mmCIF file of C-alpha atoms and ligand atoms in Angstrom:
data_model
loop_
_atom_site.group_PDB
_atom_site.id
_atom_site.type_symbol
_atom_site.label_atom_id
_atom_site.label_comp_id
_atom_site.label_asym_id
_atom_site.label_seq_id
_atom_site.Cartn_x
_atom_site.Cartn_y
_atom_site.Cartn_z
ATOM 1 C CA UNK A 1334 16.339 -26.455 -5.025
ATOM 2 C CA UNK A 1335 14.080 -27.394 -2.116
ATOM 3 C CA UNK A 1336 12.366 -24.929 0.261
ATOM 4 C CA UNK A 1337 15.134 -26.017 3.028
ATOM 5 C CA UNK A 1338 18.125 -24.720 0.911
ATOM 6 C CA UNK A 1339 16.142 -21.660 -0.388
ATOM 7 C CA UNK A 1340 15.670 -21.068 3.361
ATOM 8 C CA UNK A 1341 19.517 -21.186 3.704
ATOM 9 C CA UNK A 1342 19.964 -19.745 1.357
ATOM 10 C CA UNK A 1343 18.038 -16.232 2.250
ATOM 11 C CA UNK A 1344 19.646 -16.705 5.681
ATOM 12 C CA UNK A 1345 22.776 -16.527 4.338
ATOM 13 C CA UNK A 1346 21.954 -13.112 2.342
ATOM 14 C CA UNK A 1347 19.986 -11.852 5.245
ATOM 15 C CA UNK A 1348 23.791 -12.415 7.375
ATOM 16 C CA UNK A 1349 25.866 -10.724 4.653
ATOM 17 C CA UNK A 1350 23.557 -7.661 3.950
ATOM 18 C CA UNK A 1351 24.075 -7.489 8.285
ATOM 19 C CA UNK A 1352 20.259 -8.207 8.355
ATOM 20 C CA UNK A 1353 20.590 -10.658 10.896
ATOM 21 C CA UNK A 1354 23.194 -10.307 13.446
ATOM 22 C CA UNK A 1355 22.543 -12.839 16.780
ATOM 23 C CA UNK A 1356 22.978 -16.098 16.696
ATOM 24 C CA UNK A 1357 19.515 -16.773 18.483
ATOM 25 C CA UNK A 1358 17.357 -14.525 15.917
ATOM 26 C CA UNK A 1359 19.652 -16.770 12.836
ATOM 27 C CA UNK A 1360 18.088 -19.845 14.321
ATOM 28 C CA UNK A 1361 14.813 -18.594 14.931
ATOM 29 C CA UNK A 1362 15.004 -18.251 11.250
ATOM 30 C CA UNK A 1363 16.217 -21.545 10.546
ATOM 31 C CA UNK A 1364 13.291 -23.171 12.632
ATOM 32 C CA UNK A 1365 10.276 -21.143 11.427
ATOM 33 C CA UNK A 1366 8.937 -22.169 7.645
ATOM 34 C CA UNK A 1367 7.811 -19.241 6.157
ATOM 35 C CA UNK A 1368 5.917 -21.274 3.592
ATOM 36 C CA UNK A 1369 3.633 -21.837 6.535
ATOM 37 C CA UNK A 1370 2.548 -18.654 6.801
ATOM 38 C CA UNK A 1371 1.439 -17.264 2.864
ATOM 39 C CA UNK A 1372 -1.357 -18.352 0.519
ATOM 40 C CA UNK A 1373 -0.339 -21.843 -1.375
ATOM 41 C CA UNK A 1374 0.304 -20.813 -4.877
ATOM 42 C CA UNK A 1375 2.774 -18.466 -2.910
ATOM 43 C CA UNK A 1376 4.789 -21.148 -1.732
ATOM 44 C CA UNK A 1377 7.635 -20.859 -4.837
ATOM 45 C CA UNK A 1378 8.296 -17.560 -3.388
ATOM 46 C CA UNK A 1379 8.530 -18.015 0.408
ATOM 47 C CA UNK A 1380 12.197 -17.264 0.439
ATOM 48 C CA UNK A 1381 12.063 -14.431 -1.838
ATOM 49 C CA UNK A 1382 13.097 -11.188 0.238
ATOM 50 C CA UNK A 1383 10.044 -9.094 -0.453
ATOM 51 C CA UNK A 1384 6.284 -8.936 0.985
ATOM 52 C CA UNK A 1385 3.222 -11.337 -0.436
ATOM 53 C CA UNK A 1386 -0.162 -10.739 -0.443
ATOM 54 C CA UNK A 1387 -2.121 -12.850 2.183
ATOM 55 C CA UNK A 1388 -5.638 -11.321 1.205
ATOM 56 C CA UNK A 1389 -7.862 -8.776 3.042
ATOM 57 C CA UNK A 1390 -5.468 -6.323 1.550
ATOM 58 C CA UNK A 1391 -2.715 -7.189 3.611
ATOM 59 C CA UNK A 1392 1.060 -8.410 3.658
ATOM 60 C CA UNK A 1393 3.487 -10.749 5.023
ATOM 61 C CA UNK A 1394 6.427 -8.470 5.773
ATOM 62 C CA UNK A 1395 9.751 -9.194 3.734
ATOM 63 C CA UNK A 1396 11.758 -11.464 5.951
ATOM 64 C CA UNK A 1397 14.618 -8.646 5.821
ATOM 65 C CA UNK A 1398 12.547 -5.978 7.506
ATOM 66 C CA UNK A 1399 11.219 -8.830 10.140
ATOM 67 C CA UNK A 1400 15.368 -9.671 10.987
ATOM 68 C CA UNK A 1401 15.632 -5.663 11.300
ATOM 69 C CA UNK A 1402 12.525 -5.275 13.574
ATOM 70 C CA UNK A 1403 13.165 -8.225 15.772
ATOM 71 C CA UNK A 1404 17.287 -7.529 15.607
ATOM 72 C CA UNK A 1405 16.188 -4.240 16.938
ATOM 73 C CA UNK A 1406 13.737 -5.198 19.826
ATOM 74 C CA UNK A 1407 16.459 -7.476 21.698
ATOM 75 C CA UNK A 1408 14.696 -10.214 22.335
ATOM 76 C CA UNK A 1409 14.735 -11.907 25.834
ATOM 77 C CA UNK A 1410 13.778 -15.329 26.663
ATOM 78 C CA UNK A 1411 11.764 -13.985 29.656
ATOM 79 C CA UNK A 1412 10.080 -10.914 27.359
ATOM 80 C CA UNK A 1413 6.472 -10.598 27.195
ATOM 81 C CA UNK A 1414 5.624 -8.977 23.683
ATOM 82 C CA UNK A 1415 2.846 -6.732 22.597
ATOM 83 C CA UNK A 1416 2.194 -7.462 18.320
ATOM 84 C CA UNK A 1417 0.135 -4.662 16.929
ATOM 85 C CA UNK A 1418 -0.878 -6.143 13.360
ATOM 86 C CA UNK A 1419 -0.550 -10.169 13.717
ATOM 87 C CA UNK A 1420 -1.488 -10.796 10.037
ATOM 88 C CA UNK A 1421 -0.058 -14.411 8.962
ATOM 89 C CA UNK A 1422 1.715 -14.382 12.538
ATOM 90 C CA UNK A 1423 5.623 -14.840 11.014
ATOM 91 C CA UNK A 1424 6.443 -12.064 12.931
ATOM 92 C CA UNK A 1425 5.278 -13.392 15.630
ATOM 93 C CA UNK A 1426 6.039 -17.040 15.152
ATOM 94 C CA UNK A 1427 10.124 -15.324 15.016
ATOM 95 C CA UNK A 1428 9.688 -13.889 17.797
ATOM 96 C CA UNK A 1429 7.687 -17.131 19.847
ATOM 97 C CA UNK A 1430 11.188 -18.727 19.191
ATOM 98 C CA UNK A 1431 13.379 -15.855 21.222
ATOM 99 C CA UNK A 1432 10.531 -14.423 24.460
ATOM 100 C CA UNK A 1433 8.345 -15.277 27.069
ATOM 101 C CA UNK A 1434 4.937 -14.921 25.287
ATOM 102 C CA UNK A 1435 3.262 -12.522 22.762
ATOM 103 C CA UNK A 1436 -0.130 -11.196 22.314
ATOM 104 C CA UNK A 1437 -0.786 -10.139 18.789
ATOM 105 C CA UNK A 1438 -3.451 -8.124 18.138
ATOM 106 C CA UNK A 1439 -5.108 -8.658 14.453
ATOM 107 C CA UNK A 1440 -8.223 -5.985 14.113
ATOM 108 C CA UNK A 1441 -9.410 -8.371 10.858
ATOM 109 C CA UNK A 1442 -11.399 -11.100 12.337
ATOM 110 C CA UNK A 1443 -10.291 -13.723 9.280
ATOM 111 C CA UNK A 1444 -6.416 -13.147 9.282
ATOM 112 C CA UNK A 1445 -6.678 -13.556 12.986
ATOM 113 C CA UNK A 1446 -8.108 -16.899 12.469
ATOM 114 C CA UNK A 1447 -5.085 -17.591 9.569
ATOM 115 C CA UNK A 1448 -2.710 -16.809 12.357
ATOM 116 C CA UNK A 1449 -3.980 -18.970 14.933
ATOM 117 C CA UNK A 1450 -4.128 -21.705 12.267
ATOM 118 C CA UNK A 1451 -0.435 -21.225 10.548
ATOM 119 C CA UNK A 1452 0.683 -21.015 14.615
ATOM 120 C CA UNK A 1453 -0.755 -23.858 15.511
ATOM 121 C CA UNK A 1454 0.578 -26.080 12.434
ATOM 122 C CA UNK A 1455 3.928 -25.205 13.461
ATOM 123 C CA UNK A 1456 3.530 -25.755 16.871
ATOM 124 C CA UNK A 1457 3.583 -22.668 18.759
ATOM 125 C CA UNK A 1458 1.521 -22.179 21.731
ATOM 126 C CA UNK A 1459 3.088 -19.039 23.341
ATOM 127 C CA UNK A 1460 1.391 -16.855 21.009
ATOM 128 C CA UNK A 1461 -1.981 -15.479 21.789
ATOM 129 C CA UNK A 1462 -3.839 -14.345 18.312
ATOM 130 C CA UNK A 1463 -6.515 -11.890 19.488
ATOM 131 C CA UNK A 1464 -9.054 -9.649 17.290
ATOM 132 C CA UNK A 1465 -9.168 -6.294 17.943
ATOM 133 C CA UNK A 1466 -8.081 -2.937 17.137
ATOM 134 C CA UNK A 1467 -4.286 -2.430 18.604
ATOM 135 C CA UNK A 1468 -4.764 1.402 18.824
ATOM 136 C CA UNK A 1469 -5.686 1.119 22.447
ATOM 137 C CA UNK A 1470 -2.781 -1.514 23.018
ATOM 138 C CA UNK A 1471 -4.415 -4.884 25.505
ATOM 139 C CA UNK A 1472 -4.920 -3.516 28.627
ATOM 140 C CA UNK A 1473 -5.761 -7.288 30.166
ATOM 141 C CA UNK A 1474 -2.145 -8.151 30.030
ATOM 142 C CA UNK A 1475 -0.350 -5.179 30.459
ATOM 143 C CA UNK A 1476 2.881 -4.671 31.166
ATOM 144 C CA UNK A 1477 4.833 -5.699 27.752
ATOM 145 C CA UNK A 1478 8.568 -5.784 27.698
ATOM 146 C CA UNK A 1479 8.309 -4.740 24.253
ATOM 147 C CA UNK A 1480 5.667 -3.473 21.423
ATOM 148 C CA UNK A 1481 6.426 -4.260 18.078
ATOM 149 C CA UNK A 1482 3.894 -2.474 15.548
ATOM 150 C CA UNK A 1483 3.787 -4.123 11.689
ATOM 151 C CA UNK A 1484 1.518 -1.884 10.361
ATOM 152 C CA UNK A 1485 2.150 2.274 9.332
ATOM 153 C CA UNK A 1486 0.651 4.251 12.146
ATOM 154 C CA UNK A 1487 0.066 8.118 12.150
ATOM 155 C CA UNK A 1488 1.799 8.149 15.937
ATOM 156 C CA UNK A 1489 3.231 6.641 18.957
ATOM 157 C CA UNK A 1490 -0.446 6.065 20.500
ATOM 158 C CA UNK A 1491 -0.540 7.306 24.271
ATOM 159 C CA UNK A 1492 -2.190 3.770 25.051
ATOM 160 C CA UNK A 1493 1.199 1.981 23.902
ATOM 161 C CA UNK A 1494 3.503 4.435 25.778
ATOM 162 C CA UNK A 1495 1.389 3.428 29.065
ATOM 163 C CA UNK A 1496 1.382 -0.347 28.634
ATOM 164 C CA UNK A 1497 5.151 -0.677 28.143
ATOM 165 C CA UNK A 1498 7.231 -1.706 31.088
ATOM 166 C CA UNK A 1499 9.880 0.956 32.647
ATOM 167 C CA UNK A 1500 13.137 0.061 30.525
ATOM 168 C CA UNK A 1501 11.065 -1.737 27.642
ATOM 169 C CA UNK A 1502 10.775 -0.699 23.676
ATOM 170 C CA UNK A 1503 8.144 0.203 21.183
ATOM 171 C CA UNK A 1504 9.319 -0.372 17.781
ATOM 172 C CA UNK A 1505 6.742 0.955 14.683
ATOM 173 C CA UNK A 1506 7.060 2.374 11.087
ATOM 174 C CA UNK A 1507 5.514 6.533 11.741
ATOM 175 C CA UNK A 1508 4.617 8.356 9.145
ATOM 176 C CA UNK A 1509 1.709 8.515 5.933
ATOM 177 C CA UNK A 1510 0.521 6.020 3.560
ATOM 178 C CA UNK A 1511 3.444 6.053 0.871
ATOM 179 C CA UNK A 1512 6.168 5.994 3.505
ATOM 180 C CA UNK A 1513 7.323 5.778 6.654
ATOM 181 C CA UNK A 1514 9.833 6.125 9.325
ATOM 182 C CA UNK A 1515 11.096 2.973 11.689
ATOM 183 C CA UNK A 1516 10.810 4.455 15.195
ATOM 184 C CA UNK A 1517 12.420 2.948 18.058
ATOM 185 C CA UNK A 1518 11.002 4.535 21.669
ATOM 186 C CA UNK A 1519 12.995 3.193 24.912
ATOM 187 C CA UNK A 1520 11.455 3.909 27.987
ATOM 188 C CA UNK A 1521 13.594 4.691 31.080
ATOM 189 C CA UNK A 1522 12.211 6.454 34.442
ATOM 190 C CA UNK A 1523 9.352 7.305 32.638
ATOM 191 C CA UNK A 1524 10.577 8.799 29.601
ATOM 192 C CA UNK A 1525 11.420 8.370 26.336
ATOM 193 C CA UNK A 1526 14.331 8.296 23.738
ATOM 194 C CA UNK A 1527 13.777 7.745 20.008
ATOM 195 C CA UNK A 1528 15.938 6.431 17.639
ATOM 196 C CA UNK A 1529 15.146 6.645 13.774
ATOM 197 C CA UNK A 1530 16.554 3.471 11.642
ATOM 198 C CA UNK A 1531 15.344 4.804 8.461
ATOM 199 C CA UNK A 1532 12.688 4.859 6.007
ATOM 200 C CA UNK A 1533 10.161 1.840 5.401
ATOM 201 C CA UNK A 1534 6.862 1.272 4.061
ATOM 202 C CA UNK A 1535 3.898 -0.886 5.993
ATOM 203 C CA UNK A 1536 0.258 -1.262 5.009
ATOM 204 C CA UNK A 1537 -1.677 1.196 7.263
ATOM 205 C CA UNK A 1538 -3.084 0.768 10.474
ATOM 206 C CA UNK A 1539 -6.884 0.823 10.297
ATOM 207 C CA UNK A 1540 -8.740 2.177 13.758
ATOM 208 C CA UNK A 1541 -11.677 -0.112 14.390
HETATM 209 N N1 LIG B 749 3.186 -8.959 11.268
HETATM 210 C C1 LIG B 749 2.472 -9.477 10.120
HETATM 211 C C2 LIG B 749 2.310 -8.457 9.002
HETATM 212 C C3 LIG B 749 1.277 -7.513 9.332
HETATM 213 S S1 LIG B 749 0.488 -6.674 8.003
HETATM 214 C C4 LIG B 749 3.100 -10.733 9.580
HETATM 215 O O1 LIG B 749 4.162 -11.157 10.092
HETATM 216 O O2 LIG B 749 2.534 -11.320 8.674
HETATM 217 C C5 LIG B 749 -0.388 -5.533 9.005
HETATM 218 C C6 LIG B 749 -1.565 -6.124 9.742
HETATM 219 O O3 LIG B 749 -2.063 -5.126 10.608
HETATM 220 C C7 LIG B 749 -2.728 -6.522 8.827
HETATM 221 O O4 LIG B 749 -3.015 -7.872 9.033
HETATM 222 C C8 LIG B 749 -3.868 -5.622 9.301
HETATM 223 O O5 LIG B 749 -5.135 -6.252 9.247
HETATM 224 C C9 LIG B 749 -3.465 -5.317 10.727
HETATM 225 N N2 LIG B 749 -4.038 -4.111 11.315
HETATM 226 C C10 LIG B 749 -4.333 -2.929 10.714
HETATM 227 N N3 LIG B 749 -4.827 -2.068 11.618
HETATM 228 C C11 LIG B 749 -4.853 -2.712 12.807
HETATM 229 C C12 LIG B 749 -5.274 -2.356 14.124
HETATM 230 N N4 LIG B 749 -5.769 -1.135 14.408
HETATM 231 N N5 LIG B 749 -5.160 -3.275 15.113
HETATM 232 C C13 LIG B 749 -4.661 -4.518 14.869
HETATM 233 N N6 LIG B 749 -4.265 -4.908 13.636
HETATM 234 C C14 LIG B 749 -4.354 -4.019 12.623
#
């Protein structure tokens, strides 16, 4: 079987498990390789459903938890995304295919650079890799439609809650190092409702 079918393939489990739900987020799917975005000897596994190494101690999210995250978030064509965690930049190359733009925030100065180079092989130029430490959220380009966190953090940081737009969402896995929970915050007039989708586990977030 070729990487094309096994693509399919995992789509087509991702659909029945109710992973994957809009038709736009399906073909964001179909258009982004996830081969692209792991080490090489990887490569039999890109359309396994579970996370890979990519070095530096890090992961590549399993493609089911990246249809639940994005599924989540809503995704607008006019959004403009906050990424806390950019790592290989799947996440965000999913997400490229459904917003506005994205700044992804990678606080480890080498996967930063594997992002900007496994974005720019498949052609995506609305994503903006940048190094530094996404505790304080990016000020610069402030207001974000939505903030989407990929890596365990101890709390909703204050900094996030400011730089989200009245009637935007923070999505993030809250809790220790073994486990987590998937915390969706909607912000309307000011304040915020949460909504807990259940228990997940994320490398950590590291402050810098
Ligand atoms: N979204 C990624 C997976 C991220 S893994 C993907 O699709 O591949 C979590 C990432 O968060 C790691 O790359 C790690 O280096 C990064 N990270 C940890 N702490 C961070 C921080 N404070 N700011 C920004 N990135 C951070």
């Amino acid at each position: 079987m070729d990487l094309i079918e096994e693509r399919e393939g995992l789509i087509k489990r991702l659909i029945e498990e109710r992973y994957l739900k809009t038709e736009r987020v399906i073909q964001a799917f179909r258009e982004i390789p996830r081969e692209g975005f792991i080490l090489q000897n990887d490569a039999p596994f890109a359309y396994s459903d579970y996370p890979l190494d990519i070095g530096h101690g890090q992961t590549i999210s399993a493609p089911h938890m990246v249809a639940i995250m994005t599924e989540l978030l809503k995704p607008k064509a006019g959004d403009r995304v906050l990424e806390i965690g950019g790592g290989s930049g799947y996440q965000a190359a999913i997400l490229s295919r459904l917003v506005g733009s994205i700044y992804s925030l990678e606080l480890d100065r080498e996967l930063a650079l594997f992002a900007k180079c496994n974005l720019e092989k498949v052609g995506i130029k609305n994503v903006h890799v940048i190094v530094g430490d996404g505790s304080k959220g990016y000020p610069p380009c402030a207001p974000y439609d939505k903030i989407i966190v990929t890596c365990a953090t101890p709390e909703i940081f204050q900094s996030w809650k400011d730089q989200v737009a009245e009637g935007g969402m923070i999505i993030a896995p809250v809790g220790g190092f073994y486990r987590q929970e998937l915390i969706l915050l909607k912000k309307t007039k000011g304040s915020f409702t949460e909504e807990d989708h259940g228990g997940v586990i994320f490398v950590p977030l590291r402050q810098g």
